[in-house]
Every structure is written in C-alpha cells, then in structure tokens.
Amino acid sequence: MWTVFKLQWLRLFKQPVLMVTFLGLTLLFVYFLAGAQGTQTISVPTYSEELTSEELNEWIDRLNEEETFLFVESDYETVYDNIRMNETAFALGLTQENYEFLIGREDMEISTLIQYVDQIFVTEMRLQGVETDFGLTGLEVTEFIEIETRSHAAAVSSGDRYRLGIVVGMSLYFSVFSILFLMINLVEEKQTGTWNRLIFSPLTKTKIYLGQLTHYLLAGMIQIGLAFLILRVLVGIDLGTNYLEMGVIIFSFVFAIVSLGMLLMGIVNTPQQLQVVIPIVTTSMAMLGGAFWPLEVVTNRLLLFLGDLMPIKYGMEAMVDTIVHDHTLSQLIVPLSALILMGILFMGVGINLMERVSDN
Amino acid sequence: MEKVIEINAIEKSFGKTKALNKVSFEVNKGEIVGFIGPNGAGKSTTIRILLGLIKADGGSATLFGKDVWKDAVDIHKRVAYVPGDVNLWPNLTGGQVIDLFLSMRGAKVDKERKEELIKRFEFDPTKKCRAYSKGNRQKVALIAAFSAEADVYIFDEPTAGLDPLQERVFQRCAREVLDKGASVLLSSHILSEVEQLCDRVAIIRQGEIVESGSLVDLRHLTRSQITLKTKEDIHTIDSQDFAHDVTRDKGEIVFQLDSDHLDDFLRFIQPYTVLKLESAPPKLEDLFMRHYESTKGGV
C-alpha cells in the first residue's frame, strides 16, 4: 500500500502545477472576490446641507464612537453622483433635527445601519430635549444595566458570517477541483495500462485502492490546510483556534469528495470525459451548496433540497459553526455524519461500478 | 517432474467471441516453453488469465498449484512478467520505475544485479519514461523482471522492440534464470528465438492449442525440404505420396518430404545415380506457417 502511496506522491511532486494552481486560485478568489481583506468596516458617506462643517464633524465623531461603521464626511453633490453611478450604495444626510438616507440600491447592511443611526439619534435627541427642558448642560449618561454578551453568535453580524462563508466556500470549492482533477490519474492509469502493472504486483486490490485513496485524501487535506494557513497568516482572516474540530471537518469533507471522485470515475471512465464532467459537477455543487452565495437568498425549495445533498454545504456549515460559534465535535455531529455517510455511499457505489467496468 | 504452470481446458469469451476454447498446456520446473500463434490467436488472453488480470469462464489454471484467480497475490510474489507493450508512468524516470517495480514485490532490491543488468542492456535510467522508445520501455520491464528473484518468468513478446544485440542479451539472461532453476513461459513471434531457447512449444490458433510438445517431436509432424539431383530424370517422383510441392530448377528437383516417410524416399531413389542430395531440417517457422496458412484458408 505504501509503495502505491509513495508512487502517487512521486508523481505529484514531478507535476505539482495542478495543485499549486488551484491553491493560488483559492487565495486569489478569497482575497479579491470575497472581499476578505482583513476585517472590513463599512464606510458611510455623510453629508449635510444645513449643518456647519463643525456641527457635522461633531455628529460624525459621535457616530464613529463605535467601530461597526465608518462615517466619512462628504457633500451632497459627490454623494449624489456616486450613488447615481452606483459607486456607493447609500449615504447618510443630516439636518438640524433629523436625518435621512439616500439609498441607491438595496444592501444587506442598510437595516443594521438604520438601526444604529436611529439609536444614536434618538439618544442624542432625548439628551438635547432634557437639556432644553431642564436647562441643564453637560449631561452624562450612566448605564445602570450593563449587558455582557457572551455568545459569539450575537457578536457576529450576518455580513461577517457571509464573508466567512465565502472564504470557506471558495477554499473548499477549489480543493474539490484539485482533488477530482488529481484523481483523473487513477483513470489514466487504467487507460494507459499502468494500473495492470499495479494489479500484477503482489499487492491486493484493496491495498492498491487504499494507497491511491490515502494519497488523494492527504493531498486534499494538505491543500485546504495550506489555503487556510496562508489566509490566516498572510491575509489575516480569523479562522478560530479549534484545530481539532477543523481537522476532523476537513478530513470528513475530503473523504466525501474523494468518494465522490470514485463515484464519478465509476460512471465516466475516460479522462477526457472526466475533464468535462468535473467542472460541471464541482461548480453546480458549489452553487447549490452555498459556496458562492448564502443559501438564505435562495427560496426555491427544490434548489434548497438539492443543496442539502451537497457535501460542500455540510463542510461549510460545520466550518463556519466551528469558527464562529466554537462548536465542538459533539455539536457538529449532524454535518460530520452527513459527510461521512455520503462518503461511504459514494465510495461503495463508485468502487462497485469501477470494478464492474474493469472486469469486462 | 514438478509442474509449475498448469492450464487445463480454460475457456474465455468476450461477448459472442470465443477467445479461448479448452486451452491446456503445462510448464515444468526449470523448463522454458514457447507459446506461439498468429495475432489474435489468444496468447495474451491466456497470459492475462495466468496473471489473474482476467477471470477464465471455465477450466482451471494454476501456478505453483495455486489458483491463478483466487491466490493471485501469493502467486505474484513469485512471478515476474514482461508484457509486449510496456506502459510506464510518463513523468517518472526509468530508474525510479525499476525501483518501484522491485519495491512492489516487497523483496530486498539486489542493487548489484540491477546495476549489472542496466549495463548489459545498455540502458539509461535517468531519463523520464515519456522520452523512452518502445525498446527502452521494454528494457525497463526486462531489467525489473530479471532483477527480481522469481520462480516463474512470463514474457509476452518481450523482444518486440529490441535490437538484435539486445535480443541476445535477453536470451542470455533467460538462460541464466533457467540455470537457477526458474521456469519461463515465452510468448513470441520471433520463431528463431523460440527455437533457440525453448525446450517445448505450444502453438495456439483461434483460441485452441493445435500443437504442443518438444521441438524434436513436433519436427516429425512437418516436412523437410529435399534438393535432389540425379543423372537420370525421375518423372515418377511427382506421383509419390511422400513428395509435395515438387518443382524443377536447373536439373534439380526440390520438394517437401514428409518426415515420417524418409525411409520410403531412400528406397525410391536407390535405383538412380544420385549426384546431389540436400536435406534442410524442418524449421519451427514451417510448422507455424503450416498452421497459419490453414487459418488463412479458413480450415
């Protein structure tokens, strides 16, 4: 078994282009497309036609006390043009006693933004009201009840979860690509006849398969691990510290994918056909499984049902839950079992089909 | 004598085509058996069954007394095989592949033996396999096979891509393993090679063994070519039962003589004054051609 395992690594090291390319693509996509350049604050252009520049700055300082949003001073014309040109989605306009939003397009941050601005405005207005009514100045707000949030869930906005989903989803998507493309080797071996060389050695078929599959399993795990490591160290994406849980999830996911590969190879048995089938399967799996966009935006029940059958959905779900909510293995039992179960099913059917094909 | 390979009435069909029909032959310990037949006769199918790559539909095939399908893994530890068309991993070097083949056997690699064979076959193990010609790919398999201490060597047209010099190296190596007590099954098209190396041959045609036995025995079944010149003109020879394909050239009579009618022939020419009598021994090729031609003729 180890000879076959070693052989596969030897072949991979001689031709590492595929793996390196997909690793590079993962980083590129996560970095540029998923907008994951560190933790982003959303900037809100703020303008006012009534307030003086000083008054406006005062408001902006007050609004910037919390770090969720970054309010930036601007003027109406610029903001109007930017919204018209779709460069910004929204802007905040302040008047003496009120505020307004200029909204160009719907954005999922808007409701949070409105809530946030509203809360501050109401507080300020109430303070001003008290000051005027009672002729007081320099009021200070004392908090009688301190709320301490312990759960991670509350601290994570839906946007953060979405971005993390994209990071994880992209990494998994490209790893599926490279694992499946790497597995074409197996079919190529059968076609070129080197597989028979392996069969005609004092190795059992089980050992040959085990050697091959262990290689793909490890190669896939290394690829995902490496992508996460680079994203964490170089790009600074927080992926938590639950290494054991992450390891188990990566293992289960890669196992499911390697098994999926075996199934595909059982059905389609020339490398040329596989080169066509793999991108179709991988991309549709990623779309249905929510690697490209959050499944919350999907309403079609059929699509959601199909999504439930995709290993990538469970892989992402488990990873995001572990990173964000510190879920332990026992809490991850559902997605993990789903992955392992899919793996066993695909592997069983796949090997069966493959062996039936090669018997003839 | 201990039988190492024993094939007994094996059958194999691919769809409606019957590839093998009750094929039987055996290879004894320390013996080299030639396995010859035209293309598509079933040689490679028989070998693939022996190697446990495909399963026979009927009959039994054993190596070292073990079933070739059920005990394939055990058998493979003691068998070295060289196919006619060697397939290698294109991005590995020849040396790496040889080491790989040997390490798959699980035995210790005899490095000296390997180096010696690399030298003898004049092989460059540093190049990648995709750069090798057919002959060089064949050398990889041959070196790996001869480096292994096997009890049975199965060669399926092993010298098809080799030059005549390397063919000789192959023949020497084959004799060396025979001297060590191993047995060899050699499937080949090169009849002179089979003739030189083999103790016995089995001829297969259309999935059936049509001839099997020692070369000496088989020669009895064929005809010698006789070139005869006599003072007198012999007309009656044309009508003799033992003479076939009689032609006359510059006063010489050339014909094929049934090997078992040699005595009749000698008695027939006694009354004549013989000036020249040449007898060419039957070649394996003639034997082969006899069967081959009958295949073509659809007999």
XYZ file of C-alpha atoms in Angstrom:
659
model
C 0.000 0.000 0.000
C 2.759 2.426 0.922
C 4.503 1.756 -2.364
C 1.416 2.889 -4.245
C 1.045 5.818 -1.839
C 4.676 6.788 -2.375
C 4.325 6.367 -6.123
C 1.427 8.809 -6.234
C 3.350 11.429 -4.264
C 6.343 10.946 -6.503
C 4.119 11.604 -9.495
C 2.583 14.646 -7.815
C 5.954 16.168 -6.965
C 7.059 15.721 -10.539
C 3.956 17.589 -11.724
C 2.787 19.903 -8.961
C 1.364 22.551 -11.323
C -2.232 21.473 -10.835
C -2.194 21.628 -7.050
C -0.254 24.880 -6.934
C -2.586 26.477 -9.479
C -5.685 25.613 -7.511
C -4.091 26.762 -4.276
C -3.199 30.048 -5.972
C -6.737 30.407 -7.319
C -8.193 29.825 -3.858
C -6.095 32.650 -2.420
C -6.792 34.931 -5.334
C -10.541 34.445 -5.239
C -10.799 34.707 -1.496
C -8.644 37.805 -1.441
C -10.190 39.761 -4.260
C -13.671 38.470 -4.836
C -14.809 37.575 -1.376
C -13.713 40.997 -0.169
C -11.897 39.422 2.690
C -9.084 41.874 3.040
C -8.980 41.692 6.785
C -11.945 42.759 8.870
C -13.682 45.460 6.912
C -15.593 48.382 8.300
C -18.331 49.723 6.127
C -17.850 53.339 5.301
C -20.885 55.588 5.149
C -20.549 58.894 3.303
C -22.213 61.535 5.468
C -23.266 64.943 4.219
C -25.319 67.853 5.383
C -26.622 70.908 3.650
C -27.898 72.581 6.793
C -25.244 71.949 9.407
C -21.958 73.766 9.555
C -18.828 71.811 8.976
C -18.096 71.843 12.722
C -21.532 70.603 13.624
C -21.287 67.909 11.024
C -17.892 66.802 12.357
C -19.320 66.649 15.860
C -22.059 64.330 14.656
C -19.580 62.230 12.718
C -17.354 61.877 15.809
C -20.383 60.852 17.822
C -21.410 58.300 15.158
C -17.880 56.925 14.910
C -17.669 56.171 18.633
C -18.490 52.590 17.869
C -16.477 50.794 15.253
C -19.146 48.984 13.308
C -19.402 51.671 10.651
C -17.063 54.374 9.480
C -18.848 57.652 8.810
C -16.925 59.817 6.380
C -17.615 63.454 5.685
C -18.768 64.196 2.185
C -21.035 66.597 0.334
C -24.384 66.134 -1.327
C -23.187 66.504 -4.926
C -20.432 63.921 -4.586
C -22.708 61.525 -2.751
C -25.484 62.013 -5.271
C -23.130 61.373 -8.182
C -21.614 58.329 -6.534
C -24.990 56.826 -5.863
C -26.101 57.599 -9.360
C -23.015 55.899 -10.738
C -23.581 53.004 -8.351
C -20.252 53.543 -6.662
C -21.800 53.709 -3.224
C -24.970 52.022 -2.155
C -26.157 54.520 0.410
C -25.309 57.726 2.250
C -26.453 59.466 5.397
C -27.763 63.005 5.240
C -28.076 65.073 8.414
C -30.327 68.048 9.043
C -30.785 70.172 12.182
C -33.288 67.873 13.808
C -33.495 64.877 11.608
C -31.602 62.522 9.354
C -32.225 60.917 6.007
C -30.777 58.135 3.950
C -30.012 58.318 0.278
C -30.267 54.759 -0.973
C -29.193 53.752 -4.436
C -29.551 50.020 -4.129
C -30.618 47.560 -1.504
C -27.759 46.373 0.638
C -27.891 43.922 3.460
C -26.075 46.336 5.781
C -28.761 49.023 5.466
C -31.125 47.736 8.118
C -28.292 47.483 10.649
C -27.119 50.934 9.668
C -30.576 52.459 10.064
C -30.995 50.812 13.422
C -27.598 52.038 14.566
C -28.081 55.637 13.412
C -31.594 55.709 14.768
C -30.477 54.562 18.173
C -27.793 57.233 18.419
C -30.066 59.931 17.055
C -32.851 59.107 19.498
C -30.395 59.139 22.415
C -28.944 62.459 21.325
C -32.359 63.989 20.723
C -33.570 62.845 24.141
C -30.484 64.297 25.815
C -30.977 67.555 23.953
C -34.626 67.557 24.956
C -33.734 67.069 28.612
C -31.110 69.801 28.356
C -33.592 72.261 26.887
C -36.470 71.293 29.179
C -34.481 71.441 32.390
C -31.869 73.985 31.327
C -29.044 71.654 32.060
C -25.713 71.339 30.300
C -23.058 68.661 30.122
C -25.298 65.703 30.837
C -23.622 62.369 31.209
C -25.281 59.078 30.585
C -24.784 56.450 33.196
C -25.508 52.912 32.319
C -27.410 51.169 35.069
C -27.632 47.864 33.400
C -24.584 46.511 31.746
C -25.195 43.891 29.167
C -22.397 41.496 28.615
C -22.736 39.376 25.550
C -21.103 36.010 25.887
C -22.313 34.200 22.839
C -20.205 34.606 19.770
C -23.273 34.449 17.638
C -24.591 37.791 18.733
C -21.259 39.422 18.101
C -21.092 38.258 14.537
C -23.085 40.194 12.021
C -24.728 38.401 9.135
C -22.216 40.104 6.873
C -19.282 38.596 8.726
C -20.867 35.202 8.550
C -21.459 35.668 4.856
C -17.860 36.707 4.239
C -16.535 33.798 6.246
C -18.850 31.538 4.276
C -17.275 32.790 1.067
C -13.736 32.273 2.400
C -14.510 28.729 3.470
C -16.677 28.027 0.423
C -14.051 29.178 -2.066
C -11.327 27.206 -0.348
C -13.472 24.083 -0.390
C -14.603 24.702 -3.970
C -11.069 24.872 -5.314
C -9.940 21.973 -3.187
C -12.740 19.865 -4.711
C -11.425 20.850 -8.107
C -7.880 19.856 -7.383
C -8.793 16.597 -5.646
C -11.018 15.493 -8.507
C -8.551 16.564 -11.170
C -5.803 14.757 -9.292
C -7.982 11.672 -9.247
C -8.082 11.604 -13.040
C -4.667 9.968 -12.561
C -6.475 6.845 -11.481
C -8.490 6.630 -14.682
C -5.426 7.498 -16.723
C -3.591 4.627 -15.087
C -6.387 2.307 -16.084
C -6.332 3.604 -19.617
C -2.595 3.602 -20.164
C -2.218 0.178 -18.639
C -0.059 1.085 -15.658
C -2.975 0.049 -13.448
C -2.441 -3.510 -14.660
C 1.179 -3.227 -13.593
C -0.108 -2.498 -10.107
C -2.648 -5.325 -10.229
C 0.094 -7.621 -11.387
C 2.203 -6.968 -8.308
C 1.965 -8.861 -5.056
C -0.460 -6.205 -3.818
C -4.125 -6.822 -3.237
C -6.614 -4.580 -4.999
C -7.669 -3.269 -1.612
C -4.120 -2.174 -0.893
C -3.779 -0.511 -4.277
C -7.026 1.391 -3.763
C -6.077 2.265 -0.196
C -2.706 3.565 -1.326
C -4.307 5.699 -4.005
C -7.159 6.970 -1.852
C -4.918 7.779 1.118
C -2.833 9.857 -1.237
C -5.794 11.822 -2.556
C -7.144 12.221 0.957
C -3.895 13.594 2.289
C -3.273 15.777 -0.765
C -6.752 17.308 -0.373
C -6.317 17.884 3.341
C -2.933 19.495 2.801
C -4.392 21.755 0.133
C -7.224 23.002 2.365
C -4.921 23.246 5.374
C -2.371 25.211 3.403
C -5.011 27.550 1.973
C -6.337 28.266 5.476
C -2.843 28.722 6.862
C -1.906 31.216 4.171
C -5.216 33.071 4.507
C -4.685 33.302 8.217
C -1.035 34.269 8.311
C -0.730 36.454 5.235
C -4.218 37.822 4.803
C -5.173 37.872 8.452
C -8.522 36.126 8.240
C -9.592 34.859 11.640
C -10.318 31.166 11.378
C -10.500 30.445 15.082
C -8.347 28.105 17.094
C -10.439 24.944 17.099
C -7.782 22.941 15.325
C -9.087 19.511 16.272
C -12.602 20.271 15.097
C -11.327 21.866 11.902
C -9.076 18.873 11.267
C -11.950 16.442 11.671
C -14.184 18.522 9.401
C -11.508 18.801 6.727
C -10.927 15.053 6.918
C -14.622 14.219 6.641
C -15.121 16.665 3.803
C -12.137 15.448 1.799
C -13.251 11.861 2.400
C -16.673 12.689 0.960
C -15.065 14.370 -2.047
C -12.611 11.537 -2.739
C -15.579 9.175 -2.609
C -17.500 11.433 -4.953
C -14.492 11.207 -7.258
C -14.668 7.414 -7.142
C -18.357 7.573 -7.998
C -17.699 9.876 -10.950
C -14.934 7.594 -12.143
C -17.237 4.628 -11.871
C -19.781 6.329 -14.097
C -17.498 8.149 -16.518
C -14.381 6.275 -17.425
C -12.231 8.240 -19.778
C -10.018 11.138 -18.666
C -11.400 13.314 -21.464
C -14.985 12.883 -20.318
C -13.962 13.488 -16.729
C -12.325 16.762 -17.663
C -15.728 17.925 -18.816
C -17.775 16.366 -16.036
C -15.643 17.539 -13.107
C -16.064 21.313 -13.630
C -19.809 20.860 -14.152
C -20.248 18.766 -11.024
C -17.938 20.906 -8.910
C -19.391 24.244 -9.896
C -23.015 23.194 -9.641
C -22.256 21.595 -6.290
C -20.695 24.831 -5.071
C -23.638 26.877 -6.335
C -26.275 24.622 -4.823
C -24.300 24.117 -1.636
C -23.933 27.827 -0.970
C -20.238 28.350 -1.607
C -20.867 31.295 -3.912
C -23.778 32.967 -2.155
C -25.538 32.390 1.157
C -28.320 29.838 0.927
C -30.553 32.325 2.767
C -31.122 34.157 -0.511
C -32.451 31.001 -2.163
C -36.192 30.483 -1.830
C -36.812 27.703 -4.336
C -37.498 24.590 -2.302
C -36.177 22.237 -4.930
C -32.857 24.072 -5.040
C -32.688 24.061 -1.258
C -33.382 20.339 -1.241
C -30.649 19.760 -3.803
C -28.373 21.906 -1.673
C -28.991 19.519 1.196
C -27.472 16.734 -0.881
C -24.217 18.587 -1.498
C -21.220 17.699 0.655
C -19.864 21.228 0.335
C -22.900 22.572 2.217
C -22.161 20.428 5.242
C -18.444 21.170 5.056
C -19.105 24.915 5.031
C -21.774 24.743 7.694
C -19.545 22.790 10.044
C -16.549 25.025 9.465
C -18.418 28.297 9.903
C -20.095 26.973 13.049
C -16.746 25.929 14.466
C -15.027 29.190 13.631
C -17.855 31.490 14.687
C -19.679 29.613 17.399
C -16.862 27.414 18.706
C -18.975 24.335 18.105
C -17.430 21.185 19.480
C -17.355 17.814 17.772
C -20.495 16.651 19.534
C -22.320 19.723 18.262
C -21.044 19.058 14.768
C -22.338 15.527 14.692
C -25.016 16.249 12.072
C -22.851 17.762 9.307
C -19.991 15.367 10.070
C -22.220 12.309 9.890
C -23.747 13.602 6.683
C -20.280 13.911 5.140
C -19.095 10.504 6.310
C -22.341 8.877 5.219
C -22.129 10.439 1.764
C -18.514 9.332 1.588
C -19.320 5.722 2.393
C -22.241 5.663 -0.023
C -20.337 7.239 -2.925
C -17.286 5.085 -2.295
C -19.309 1.875 -2.164
C -21.207 2.564 -5.363
C -18.129 4.027 -7.085
C -15.783 1.114 -6.424
C -18.515 -1.307 -7.375
C -19.079 0.406 -10.709
C -15.361 0.694 -11.362
C -14.684 -2.941 -10.664
C -17.616 -3.992 -12.790
C -16.217 -1.950 -15.642
C -12.714 -3.369 -15.312
C -13.943 -6.949 -15.059
C -15.221 -6.865 -18.598
C 8.608 -33.539 -12.861
C 7.123 -30.724 -10.839
C 4.557 -28.770 -12.819
C 4.849 -25.057 -12.232
C 2.214 -23.792 -14.639
C -0.745 -25.997 -15.366
C -3.541 -24.875 -17.623
C -6.402 -27.256 -18.036
C -9.160 -26.686 -20.572
C -9.587 -23.000 -19.873
C -12.238 -21.094 -21.742
C -12.872 -17.413 -22.172
C -15.385 -15.481 -24.219
C -15.661 -11.777 -24.823
C -19.296 -11.245 -25.673
C -20.044 -13.623 -28.526
C -16.412 -14.054 -29.497
C -14.840 -17.168 -28.091
C -11.261 -16.155 -27.340
C -10.102 -19.414 -25.765
C -11.535 -22.849 -26.263
C -10.321 -25.579 -23.908
C -6.718 -24.428 -23.891
C -4.425 -26.779 -22.000
C -0.672 -26.924 -21.569
C 1.863 -27.029 -18.819
C 5.293 -25.760 -17.899
C 7.555 -27.877 -15.727
C 10.113 -26.645 -13.266
C 13.322 -25.488 -14.886
C 11.775 -25.591 -18.343
C 11.287 -22.922 -20.970
C 8.172 -23.236 -23.054
C 7.471 -21.249 -26.202
C 3.941 -20.105 -26.744
C 3.366 -19.178 -30.356
C 0.489 -18.320 -32.576
C -0.719 -15.662 -35.005
C -2.102 -12.346 -33.837
C -5.424 -12.655 -32.092
C -4.996 -16.367 -31.512
C -5.396 -15.975 -27.745
C -1.804 -15.838 -26.474
C -2.174 -12.633 -24.498
C -5.601 -13.649 -23.200
C -4.095 -16.869 -21.849
C -1.289 -14.901 -20.223
C -3.704 -12.386 -18.751
C -5.651 -15.238 -17.220
C -2.430 -16.708 -15.837
C -1.620 -13.345 -14.269
C -5.032 -13.065 -12.677
C -5.882 -9.931 -14.652
C -8.995 -11.504 -16.107
C -11.041 -14.473 -14.963
C -11.456 -17.570 -17.077
C -15.018 -18.674 -17.838
C -14.200 -22.334 -17.415
C -11.407 -24.821 -16.826
C -8.610 -24.413 -14.327
C -5.324 -22.587 -14.352
C -2.789 -22.983 -11.595
C 0.646 -21.616 -10.868
C 2.636 -23.472 -8.211
C -0.516 -25.494 -7.657
C -2.472 -22.396 -6.635
C -5.496 -20.996 -8.413
C -4.415 -18.036 -10.542
C -7.521 -16.001 -9.749
C -8.051 -16.728 -6.069
C -4.426 -16.754 -4.975
C -3.235 -14.081 -7.390
C -1.459 -12.029 -4.750
C 0.512 -15.008 -3.400
C 1.407 -16.110 -6.890
C 2.561 -12.652 -7.951
C 5.253 -12.717 -5.286
C 6.971 -15.498 -7.207
C 6.274 -14.411 -10.775
C 7.979 -11.827 -12.954
C 6.155 -10.605 -16.038
C 7.188 -8.603 -19.058
C 4.389 -7.518 -21.383
C 4.813 -6.834 -25.076
C 3.722 -3.257 -24.730
C 5.173 -1.824 -21.568
C 3.205 1.030 -20.036
C 5.049 3.267 -17.623
C 4.317 6.411 -15.651
C 5.402 9.145 -18.070
C 6.776 11.607 -15.543
C 8.960 9.179 -13.605
C 12.462 8.205 -14.671
C 13.307 4.698 -15.826
C 15.405 4.126 -12.710
C 12.531 5.174 -10.443
C 10.147 2.823 -12.200
C 12.565 -0.111 -11.909
C 12.934 0.581 -8.183
C 9.176 0.884 -7.889
C 8.521 -2.446 -9.597
C 11.041 -4.092 -7.323
C 9.733 -2.457 -4.167
C 6.204 -3.572 -5.052
C 7.462 -7.123 -4.832
C 8.259 -6.382 -1.220
C 11.635 -8.096 -1.507
C 15.021 -6.547 -0.977
C 16.423 -4.985 -4.115
C 19.641 -6.585 -5.293
C 21.316 -3.353 -6.333
C 24.347 -5.002 -7.877
C 22.209 -7.240 -10.012
C 20.125 -4.250 -11.082
C 23.186 -2.174 -11.992
C 24.683 -5.078 -13.875
C 21.503 -5.546 -15.919
C 21.284 -1.828 -16.647
C 24.803 -2.069 -18.053
C 24.139 -5.227 -20.016
C 21.017 -3.811 -21.643
C 22.854 -0.501 -22.237
C 20.003 1.373 -20.616
C 19.949 4.982 -19.441
C 17.811 5.059 -16.274
C 17.970 8.824 -15.773
C 15.518 9.845 -18.494
C 11.817 10.271 -17.982
C 9.675 7.427 -19.261
C 7.793 9.599 -21.715
C 11.087 10.113 -23.573
C 11.746 6.382 -23.970
C 11.252 4.479 -27.188
C 9.329 1.195 -27.203
C 12.583 -0.727 -26.900
C 13.720 1.289 -23.916
C 10.379 0.891 -22.173
C 10.743 -2.823 -22.750
C 14.170 -2.705 -21.162
C 12.675 -1.168 -18.014
C 10.352 -4.140 -17.659
C 13.067 -6.645 -18.548
C 15.569 -5.217 -16.062
C 12.935 -5.139 -13.333
C 11.928 -8.723 -14.139
C 15.430 -10.141 -14.245
C 16.466 -8.241 -11.090
C 13.688 -9.977 -9.210
C 14.334 -13.423 -7.875
C 11.270 -15.053 -9.361
C 10.387 -18.714 -9.775
C 8.433 -18.184 -12.958
C 9.084 -15.655 -15.671
C 6.300 -14.864 -18.109
C 7.311 -12.987 -21.231
C 4.735 -11.757 -23.711
C 6.682 -10.868 -26.833
C 9.461 -9.348 -24.788
C 11.875 -8.551 -27.570
C 9.420 -6.939 -29.962
C 11.104 -3.548 -29.688
C 14.685 -4.614 -29.035
C 17.567 -4.521 -31.487
C 19.306 -7.828 -32.342
C 22.140 -7.200 -29.876
C 19.721 -6.626 -27.001
C 17.770 -9.672 -28.097
C 20.860 -11.722 -27.450
C 21.265 -10.130 -24.032
C 17.686 -11.141 -23.333
C 18.337 -14.708 -24.422
C 21.420 -14.932 -22.208
C 19.501 -13.554 -19.250
C 16.683 -16.027 -19.889
C 19.181 -18.904 -19.897
C 20.712 -17.623 -16.654
C 17.405 -17.701 -14.833
C 16.764 -21.170 -16.225
C 20.109 -22.295 -14.856
C 18.994 -21.038 -11.470
C 16.028 -23.399 -11.689
C 13.321 -20.963 -12.685
C 10.735 -21.716 -15.354
C 9.917 -19.497 -18.314
C 6.853 -19.094 -20.494
C 7.831 -17.226 -23.622
C 5.178 -15.983 -25.973
C 6.837 -14.771 -29.117
C 6.523 -14.086 -32.791
C 10.240 -14.427 -33.356
C 10.374 -18.121 -34.098
C 14.155 -18.318 -34.305
C 14.238 -17.054 -30.739
C 11.748 -19.657 -29.604
C 13.665 -22.297 -31.495
C 16.931 -21.344 -29.853
C 15.604 -21.001 -26.338
C 12.687 -23.315 -25.865
C 12.539 -26.939 -24.835
C 8.921 -27.228 -25.775
C 6.379 -25.199 -27.706
C 2.644 -24.852 -27.715
C 1.024 -23.456 -30.812
C -2.299 -21.738 -30.392
C -4.675 -20.925 -33.210
C -8.129 -19.422 -32.989
C -8.197 -19.969 -29.260
C -7.225 -23.623 -29.423
C -3.922 -25.375 -28.855
C -3.215 -27.078 -32.150
C 0.222 -28.444 -31.448
C 2.112 -28.997 -28.271
C 5.261 -30.887 -27.421
C 9.029 -30.851 -27.616
C 10.588 -29.345 -30.705
C 12.003 -32.744 -31.660
C 8.558 -34.303 -31.510
C 6.994 -31.547 -33.475
C 9.543 -31.733 -36.231
C 8.280 -35.201 -37.013
C 4.987 -33.660 -37.826
C 6.430 -31.498 -40.510
C 8.363 -31.894 -43.721
C 11.987 -31.494 -44.687
C 12.988 -29.705 -47.826
C 14.892 -32.036 -50.147
C 17.049 -30.870 -53.036
C 17.874 -33.799 -55.286
C 19.960 -34.120 -58.464
C 20.273 -37.409 -60.297
C 21.889 -38.489 -63.535
C 18.604 -39.836 -64.766
C 15.469 -37.852 -64.959
C 12.951 -39.032 -62.357
C 9.457 -38.353 -63.556
C 7.696 -40.666 -61.220
C 8.585 -38.662 -58.119
C 5.673 -36.324 -58.768
C 3.253 -39.146 -58.174
C 4.832 -40.373 -54.924
C 2.804 -39.914 -51.718
C 5.723 -38.615 -49.656
C 6.642 -35.798 -52.052
C 4.851 -32.486 -52.028
C 5.250 -29.252 -53.968
C 7.670 -30.718 -56.477
C 9.492 -28.146 -58.585
C 12.377 -28.464 -61.007
C 15.138 -25.900 -61.269
C 18.301 -26.252 -63.402
C 18.087 -30.017 -63.381
C 17.479 -30.161 -59.637
C 14.288 -31.421 -58.056
C 13.117 -29.538 -54.994
C 10.267 -30.908 -52.922
C 8.872 -31.258 -49.437
C 9.281 -34.653 -47.831
C 7.043 -35.959 -45.068
C 9.429 -36.554 -42.168
C 7.963 -39.957 -41.387
C 8.436 -41.158 -44.976
C 12.210 -40.685 -45.121
C 12.747 -44.413 -45.464
C 10.312 -44.694 -48.382
C 12.121 -41.903 -50.136
C 15.562 -43.518 -49.697
C 14.279 -46.783 -51.083
C 12.718 -44.924 -54.005
C 15.962 -43.261 -55.130
C 18.168 -46.333 -54.700
C 17.962 -47.365 -58.372
C 19.089 -43.924 -59.515
C 22.557 -42.360 -59.619
C 22.370 -39.575 -57.089
C 24.614 -36.559 -57.833
C 23.371 -34.277 -55.086
C 21.138 -34.769 -52.092
C 20.484 -31.975 -49.643
C 18.060 -32.115 -46.792
C 17.110 -28.966 -44.841
C 15.663 -29.729 -41.401
C 12.153 -28.513 -40.764
C 12.072 -25.130 -39.156
C 9.640 -24.110 -36.490
C 8.617 -21.465 -38.934
C 7.448 -24.137 -41.391
C 5.438 -25.753 -38.671
C 3.995 -22.439 -37.698
C 3.297 -21.458 -41.277
C 1.507 -24.728 -41.897
C -0.953 -23.860 -39.162
C -1.011 -20.218 -40.018
C -1.834 -20.866 -43.639
C -4.582 -23.221 -42.725
C -6.039 -20.473 -40.573
C -5.967 -18.135 -43.509
C -7.602 -20.734 -45.663
C -10.307 -20.985 -43.086
C -9.655 -24.658 -42.279
